[in-house]
XYZ file of N, CA and C in Angstrom:
477
model
N 13.837 105.881 -51.757
C 13.091 104.646 -51.492
C 12.939 104.314 -50.083
N 11.716 104.138 -49.609
C 11.511 103.823 -48.184
C 11.391 102.342 -47.991
N 12.214 101.866 -47.009
C 12.305 100.398 -46.712
C 11.992 100.253 -45.226
N 11.240 99.281 -44.975
C 10.969 98.879 -43.526
C 11.134 97.469 -43.331
N 11.457 97.093 -42.028
C 11.685 95.747 -41.676
C 10.531 95.248 -40.812
N 9.943 94.142 -41.258
C 8.923 93.449 -40.419
C 9.466 92.164 -39.877
N 9.951 92.192 -38.592
C 10.575 91.081 -38.005
C 9.500 90.173 -37.247
N 9.869 88.874 -37.178
C 9.043 87.962 -36.415
C 9.479 86.542 -36.582
N 8.923 85.593 -35.905
C 9.284 84.240 -36.060
C 8.520 83.572 -37.156
N 7.258 84.090 -37.333
C 6.376 83.633 -38.510
C 6.326 82.119 -38.542
N 6.069 81.507 -37.362
C 6.028 80.046 -37.352
C 4.657 79.523 -36.741
N 3.661 79.405 -37.723
C 3.667 79.768 -39.138
C 3.176 81.210 -39.295
N 3.469 81.696 -40.553
C 2.927 83.008 -40.862
C 1.414 82.881 -40.917
N 0.711 83.755 -40.298
C -0.756 83.795 -40.288
C -1.311 84.835 -41.195
N -2.705 84.742 -41.412
C -3.347 85.788 -42.117
C -3.233 87.160 -41.404
N -3.058 87.114 -40.139
C -2.805 88.430 -39.430
C -1.469 88.991 -39.800
N -0.380 88.176 -39.874
C 0.949 88.659 -40.263
C 0.784 89.177 -41.775
N 0.053 88.472 -42.594
C -0.100 88.785 -43.983
C -0.803 90.171 -44.065
N -1.793 90.484 -43.220
C -2.517 91.596 -43.204
C -1.591 92.823 -42.885
N -0.648 92.647 -41.995
C 0.270 93.680 -41.602
C 1.194 93.937 -42.829
N 1.690 92.929 -43.496
C 2.495 93.049 -44.646
C 1.788 93.847 -45.737
N 0.535 93.454 -45.946
C -0.318 94.200 -46.933
C -0.431 95.663 -46.603
N -0.682 95.954 -45.411
C -0.802 97.436 -44.983
C 0.547 98.183 -45.147
N 1.668 97.492 -44.767
C 2.922 98.133 -44.964
C 3.280 98.369 -46.420
N 2.929 97.412 -47.314
C 3.145 97.491 -48.802
C 2.458 98.693 -49.331
N 1.345 99.063 -48.798
C 0.563 100.216 -49.311
C 1.294 101.580 -49.076
N 2.183 101.496 -48.105
C 2.834 102.842 -47.625
C 4.283 102.909 -47.954
N 4.958 101.745 -48.127
C 6.347 101.768 -48.307
C 6.846 101.104 -49.577
N 8.015 101.558 -50.097
C 8.518 100.919 -51.334
C 8.941 99.532 -51.171
N 9.451 99.214 -50.082
C 9.941 97.809 -49.911
C 9.717 97.415 -48.393
N 9.097 96.224 -48.219
C 8.889 95.583 -46.972
C 9.693 94.379 -46.883
N 10.628 94.411 -45.920
C 11.514 93.230 -45.725
C 10.957 92.381 -44.581
N 10.481 91.194 -44.852
C 9.985 90.333 -43.840
C 11.278 89.566 -43.349
N 11.557 89.823 -42.090
C 12.789 89.196 -41.545
C 12.305 88.059 -40.546
N 12.602 86.927 -40.955
C 12.366 85.689 -40.096
C 13.510 85.596 -39.119
N 13.233 85.942 -37.874
C 14.269 86.058 -36.910
C 14.654 84.798 -36.274
N 15.929 84.516 -36.258
C 16.355 83.305 -35.591
C 16.490 83.620 -34.043
N 15.537 83.184 -33.325
C 15.541 83.434 -31.918
C 15.801 82.195 -31.122
N 16.972 82.117 -30.545
C 17.342 80.800 -29.851
C 16.561 80.673 -28.483
N 15.939 81.759 -28.051
C 15.122 81.554 -26.783
C 13.755 81.008 -27.006
N 13.281 80.930 -28.292
C 11.999 80.421 -28.529
C 12.045 78.837 -28.505
N 10.857 78.290 -28.186
C 10.798 76.899 -28.073
C 10.994 76.274 -29.474
N 10.878 74.956 -29.515
C 11.158 74.210 -30.787
C 10.142 74.676 -31.810
N 10.664 75.084 -32.978
C 9.704 75.639 -34.029
C 8.951 74.439 -34.731
N 7.847 74.773 -35.380
C 7.091 73.902 -36.223
C 7.836 73.709 -37.521
N 8.095 74.955 -38.130
C 8.802 74.910 -39.415
C 10.302 75.409 -39.180
N 11.214 74.786 -39.895
C 12.586 75.256 -39.848
C 12.661 76.684 -40.431
N 13.827 77.309 -40.156
C 14.019 78.617 -40.820
C 13.971 78.466 -42.268
N 14.628 77.501 -42.919
C 14.661 77.329 -44.266
C 13.168 77.111 -44.896
N 12.370 76.304 -44.150
C 11.069 76.114 -44.608
C 10.228 77.354 -44.564
N 10.373 78.157 -43.498
C 9.671 79.405 -43.412
C 10.040 80.392 -44.522
N 11.377 80.480 -44.822
C 11.828 81.346 -45.909
C 11.117 80.826 -47.247
N 11.209 79.608 -47.504
C 10.707 79.096 -48.721
C 9.129 79.315 -48.843
N 8.412 79.090 -47.754
C 6.983 79.406 -47.761
C 6.564 80.808 -47.920
N 7.263 81.676 -47.214
C 6.953 83.072 -47.268
C 7.322 83.653 -48.603
N 8.508 83.179 -49.207
C 8.881 83.688 -50.524
C 7.779 83.247 -51.572
N 7.239 81.997 -51.382
C 6.276 81.475 -52.289
C 4.997 82.339 -52.138
N 4.575 82.676 -50.946
C 3.369 83.506 -50.798
C 3.471 84.859 -51.460
N 4.675 85.406 -51.478
C 4.914 86.742 -51.971
C 5.670 86.790 -53.343
N 5.661 85.673 -54.022
C 6.447 85.623 -55.273
C 5.863 86.625 -56.335
N 4.713 87.045 -56.213
C 4.148 88.050 -57.240
C 4.014 89.425 -56.632
N 4.768 89.616 -55.460
C 4.771 90.942 -54.812
C 6.244 91.458 -54.826
N 6.586 92.270 -55.857
C 7.915 92.615 -56.009
C 8.565 93.479 -54.871
N 7.629 94.147 -54.091
C 8.213 94.957 -53.044
C 8.242 94.259 -51.720
N 8.126 92.949 -51.755
C 8.310 92.214 -50.486
C 9.617 91.326 -50.660
N 10.522 91.505 -49.707
C 11.729 90.754 -49.668
C 11.687 89.844 -48.366
N 12.178 88.672 -48.469
C 12.140 87.756 -47.224
C 13.647 87.394 -46.964
N 13.993 87.588 -45.736
C 15.374 87.288 -45.276
C 15.308 86.546 -43.979
N 16.468 85.932 -43.633
C 16.596 85.393 -42.231
C 17.481 86.402 -41.488
N 16.979 86.792 -40.330
C 17.737 87.727 -39.481
C 18.163 87.106 -38.145
N 19.381 87.453 -37.711
C 19.783 86.980 -36.400
C 20.488 88.122 -35.691
N 20.397 88.115 -34.419
C 20.936 89.152 -33.567
C 19.823 90.137 -33.239
N 20.235 91.340 -32.905
C 19.311 92.381 -32.573
C 18.572 92.900 -33.849
N 17.219 92.986 -33.654
C 16.372 93.419 -34.797
C 16.846 94.669 -35.291
N 17.248 95.693 -34.464
C 17.597 97.008 -34.900
C 18.874 96.873 -35.802
N 19.814 95.911 -35.532
C 20.992 95.734 -36.281
C 20.624 95.202 -37.665
N 19.701 94.235 -37.770
C 19.172 93.703 -39.010
C 18.595 94.800 -39.878
N 17.774 95.590 -39.193
C 17.097 96.767 -39.867
C 18.073 97.800 -40.454
N 19.082 98.085 -39.661
C 20.222 99.091 -40.086
C 21.001 98.490 -41.279
N 21.278 97.158 -41.096
C 22.121 96.521 -42.170
C 21.329 96.430 -43.528
N 20.052 96.370 -43.479
C 19.276 96.312 -44.678
C 18.930 97.671 -45.185
N 19.364 98.728 -44.516
C 19.067 100.062 -44.946
C 17.616 100.493 -44.769
N 16.997 99.964 -43.720
C 15.586 100.336 -43.418
C 15.508 101.647 -42.656
N 14.378 102.399 -42.889
C 14.143 103.640 -42.189
C 13.316 103.354 -40.929
N 12.704 102.173 -40.822
C 11.845 101.952 -39.630
C 11.595 100.426 -39.520
N 11.208 99.999 -38.320
C 10.739 98.701 -38.028
C 9.181 98.630 -37.981
N 8.573 97.715 -38.548
C 7.060 97.560 -38.561
C 6.825 96.472 -37.530
N 5.752 96.742 -36.700
C 5.272 95.715 -35.840
C 3.702 95.702 -35.869
N 3.135 94.551 -35.713
C 1.676 94.400 -35.744
C 1.136 94.391 -34.287
N -0.033 95.000 -34.123
C -0.687 94.895 -32.817
C -2.062 94.326 -33.101
N -2.350 93.359 -32.215
C -3.689 92.690 -32.272
C -4.633 93.400 -31.387
N -4.133 93.927 -30.289
C -4.897 94.649 -29.301
C -4.030 95.111 -28.154
N -4.678 95.453 -27.025
C -3.942 96.046 -25.965
C -2.949 95.014 -25.330
N -3.271 93.716 -25.517
C -2.393 92.665 -24.888
C -0.981 92.764 -25.550
N -0.895 93.127 -26.814
C 0.442 93.278 -27.393
C 1.117 94.652 -27.117
N 0.391 95.595 -26.708
C 0.839 96.975 -26.597
C 2.010 97.126 -25.700
N 1.956 96.665 -24.518
C 2.954 96.836 -23.429
C 4.298 96.276 -23.923
N 4.230 95.041 -24.409
C 5.494 94.325 -24.881
C 6.060 95.091 -26.070
N 5.208 95.518 -26.926
C 5.720 96.199 -28.208
C 6.338 97.604 -27.913
N 5.744 98.286 -26.919
C 6.370 99.616 -26.490
C 7.704 99.340 -25.928
N 7.950 98.283 -25.087
C 9.188 97.999 -24.556
C 10.257 97.708 -25.601
N 9.820 96.908 -26.637
C 10.703 96.619 -27.800
C 11.103 97.876 -28.525
N 10.155 98.710 -28.684
C 10.324 99.966 -29.472
C 11.374 100.851 -28.750
N 11.224 100.872 -27.442
C 12.203 101.744 -26.701
C 13.631 101.117 -26.699
N 13.628 99.803 -26.579
C 14.997 99.187 -26.637
C 15.627 99.389 -27.967
N 14.889 99.285 -29.113
C 15.421 99.449 -30.413
C 15.845 100.930 -30.616
N 15.080 101.882 -30.016
C 15.490 103.306 -30.111
C 16.847 103.496 -29.342
N 16.910 102.897 -28.199
C 18.216 103.000 -27.376
C 19.410 102.452 -28.145
N 19.215 101.188 -28.670
C 20.335 100.478 -29.274
C 20.752 101.256 -30.557
N 19.852 101.931 -31.201
C 20.181 102.695 -32.454
C 20.546 104.181 -32.189
N 20.665 104.498 -30.926
C 20.968 105.918 -30.549
C 19.868 106.835 -31.124
N 18.639 106.475 -30.971
C 17.421 107.213 -31.381
C 17.260 107.334 -32.953
N 17.988 106.516 -33.702
C 17.814 106.573 -35.199
C 16.710 105.762 -35.707
N 16.365 104.608 -35.082
C 15.440 103.689 -35.620
C 14.158 103.777 -34.872
N 13.104 104.063 -35.691
C 11.756 104.188 -34.955
C 10.920 102.929 -35.388
N 9.874 102.760 -34.651
C 8.889 101.614 -34.930
C 7.577 102.177 -35.295
N 7.005 101.577 -36.287
C 5.704 101.885 -36.838
C 4.777 100.736 -36.525
N 3.666 101.111 -35.758
C 2.699 100.035 -35.491
C 1.489 100.040 -36.404
N 1.129 98.842 -36.799
C -0.071 98.650 -37.636
C -1.002 97.808 -36.747
N -2.260 98.048 -36.668
C -3.292 97.237 -36.046
C -3.754 96.277 -37.108
N -3.775 95.072 -36.722
C -4.460 94.033 -37.622
C -5.910 94.349 -37.785
N -6.386 94.152 -38.971
C -7.822 94.228 -39.266
C -8.612 93.327 -38.288
N -9.814 93.731 -37.983
C -10.744 93.060 -37.058
C -10.751 91.583 -37.159
N -10.796 91.112 -38.384
C -10.812 89.619 -38.629
C -9.635 88.936 -38.171
N -8.521 89.642 -37.959
C -7.247 88.908 -37.600
C -6.740 89.238 -36.211
N -7.495 90.023 -35.427
C -6.980 90.483 -34.131
C -6.848 89.383 -33.067
N -7.446 88.255 -33.269
C -7.285 87.175 -32.315
C -6.319 86.092 -32.746
N -5.761 86.238 -33.948
C -4.957 85.120 -34.502
C -3.508 85.265 -34.010
N -2.981 84.186 -33.590
C -1.470 84.073 -33.262
C -0.922 82.781 -33.815
N 0.374 82.743 -34.054
C 0.975 81.572 -34.540
C 0.780 80.474 -33.506
N 0.859 80.775 -32.233
C 0.629 79.830 -31.177
C -0.694 79.188 -31.146
N -1.689 80.023 -31.317
C -3.114 79.557 -31.362
C -3.335 78.598 -32.609
N -2.680 79.059 -33.750
C -2.882 78.244 -34.918
C -2.258 76.892 -34.737
N -1.063 76.820 -34.168
C -0.452 75.503 -33.940
C -1.231 74.643 -32.874
N -1.842 75.333 -31.891
C -2.626 74.589 -30.911
C -3.850 73.969 -31.547
N -4.517 74.782 -32.357
C -5.731 74.330 -33.064
C -5.302 73.184 -34.031
N -4.269 73.271 -34.727
C -3.833 72.305 -35.680
C -3.511 71.006 -34.960
N -2.847 70.987 -33.846
C -2.461 69.750 -33.079
C -3.743 69.218 -32.465
N -4.751 69.933 -32.265
C -6.063 69.434 -31.748
C -6.985 68.858 -32.843
N -6.480 68.988 -34.131
C -7.238 68.500 -35.150
C -8.345 69.505 -35.628
N -8.300 70.724 -35.246
C -9.312 71.745 -35.624
C -8.947 72.451 -36.971
N -9.974 72.876 -37.673
C -9.655 73.529 -38.955
C -8.828 74.889 -38.705
N -7.865 75.124 -39.638
C -7.106 76.365 -39.453
C -7.177 77.205 -40.707
N -8.042 76.807 -41.624
C -8.171 77.538 -42.970
C -8.526 79.044 -42.752
N -9.149 79.496 -41.748
C -9.555 80.836 -41.539
C -8.310 81.656 -41.056
N -7.315 80.978 -40.573
C -6.169 81.612 -39.875
C -4.897 81.690 -40.710
N -4.709 80.719 -41.664
C -3.476 80.759 -42.498
C -3.807 80.544 -43.948
N -2.978 80.978 -44.821
C -3.169 80.780 -46.302
C -3.166 79.259 -46.572
N -3.851 78.827 -47.636
C -3.964 77.369 -47.943
C -2.622 76.803 -48.218
N -1.672 77.480 -48.723
C -0.284 76.996 -48.848
C 0.235 76.632 -47.522
N 0.122 77.391 -46.595
C 0.652 77.132 -45.188
C -0.094 75.951 -44.597
N -1.405 75.879 -44.698
C -2.207 74.813 -44.155
C -1.728 73.473 -44.843
N -1.588 73.446 -46.092
C -1.094 72.251 -46.810
C 0.171 71.818 -46.340
N 1.083 72.691 -46.065
C 2.461 72.365 -45.661
C 2.424 71.859 -44.246
N 1.556 72.405 -43.418
C 1.448 71.903 -42.014
C 0.841 70.479 -42.087
N -0.190 70.268 -42.901
C -0.647 68.908 -43.057
C 0.451 67.870 -43.537
N 1.161 68.350 -44.452
C 2.262 67.506 -44.956
C 3.257 67.071 -43.893
N 3.427 67.949 -42.952
C 4.424 67.788 -41.844
C 3.856 66.861 -40.731
N 2.545 66.744 -40.671
C 1.836 66.093 -39.606
C 2.342 64.721 -39.487
């Protein structure tokens, strides 16, 4: 059974994130979406518990998607979950340099055991980021093209 870890803050999860999950689900037996607890990030829109609940709801009919909260080093979470690799999404070249650095750090921390597999977001999602979604939301602009309706509704409920 091939298992991969897809880590991120997912605050909120976007259609771009969902596109990466979908691609990974086509190739691997289990995709573990790890909502990482990153204390260096600014104040989140959704709490960790809210993100877990929402993402589990999004994938309730997808038996090969598991949602967890991860803390500490991503490579440790991946190894603890029995994953063969880490999945990361790329929107374009702007993500590439940062992701290559993370890949190498994870290889070093795992003594070359853990590799990273990159998926490019489909063209319709290459410009979407959680930060841009939150900015558009706070400016009162529509976000329905960028997040699932469940996420949009929950954001509106929190307004």
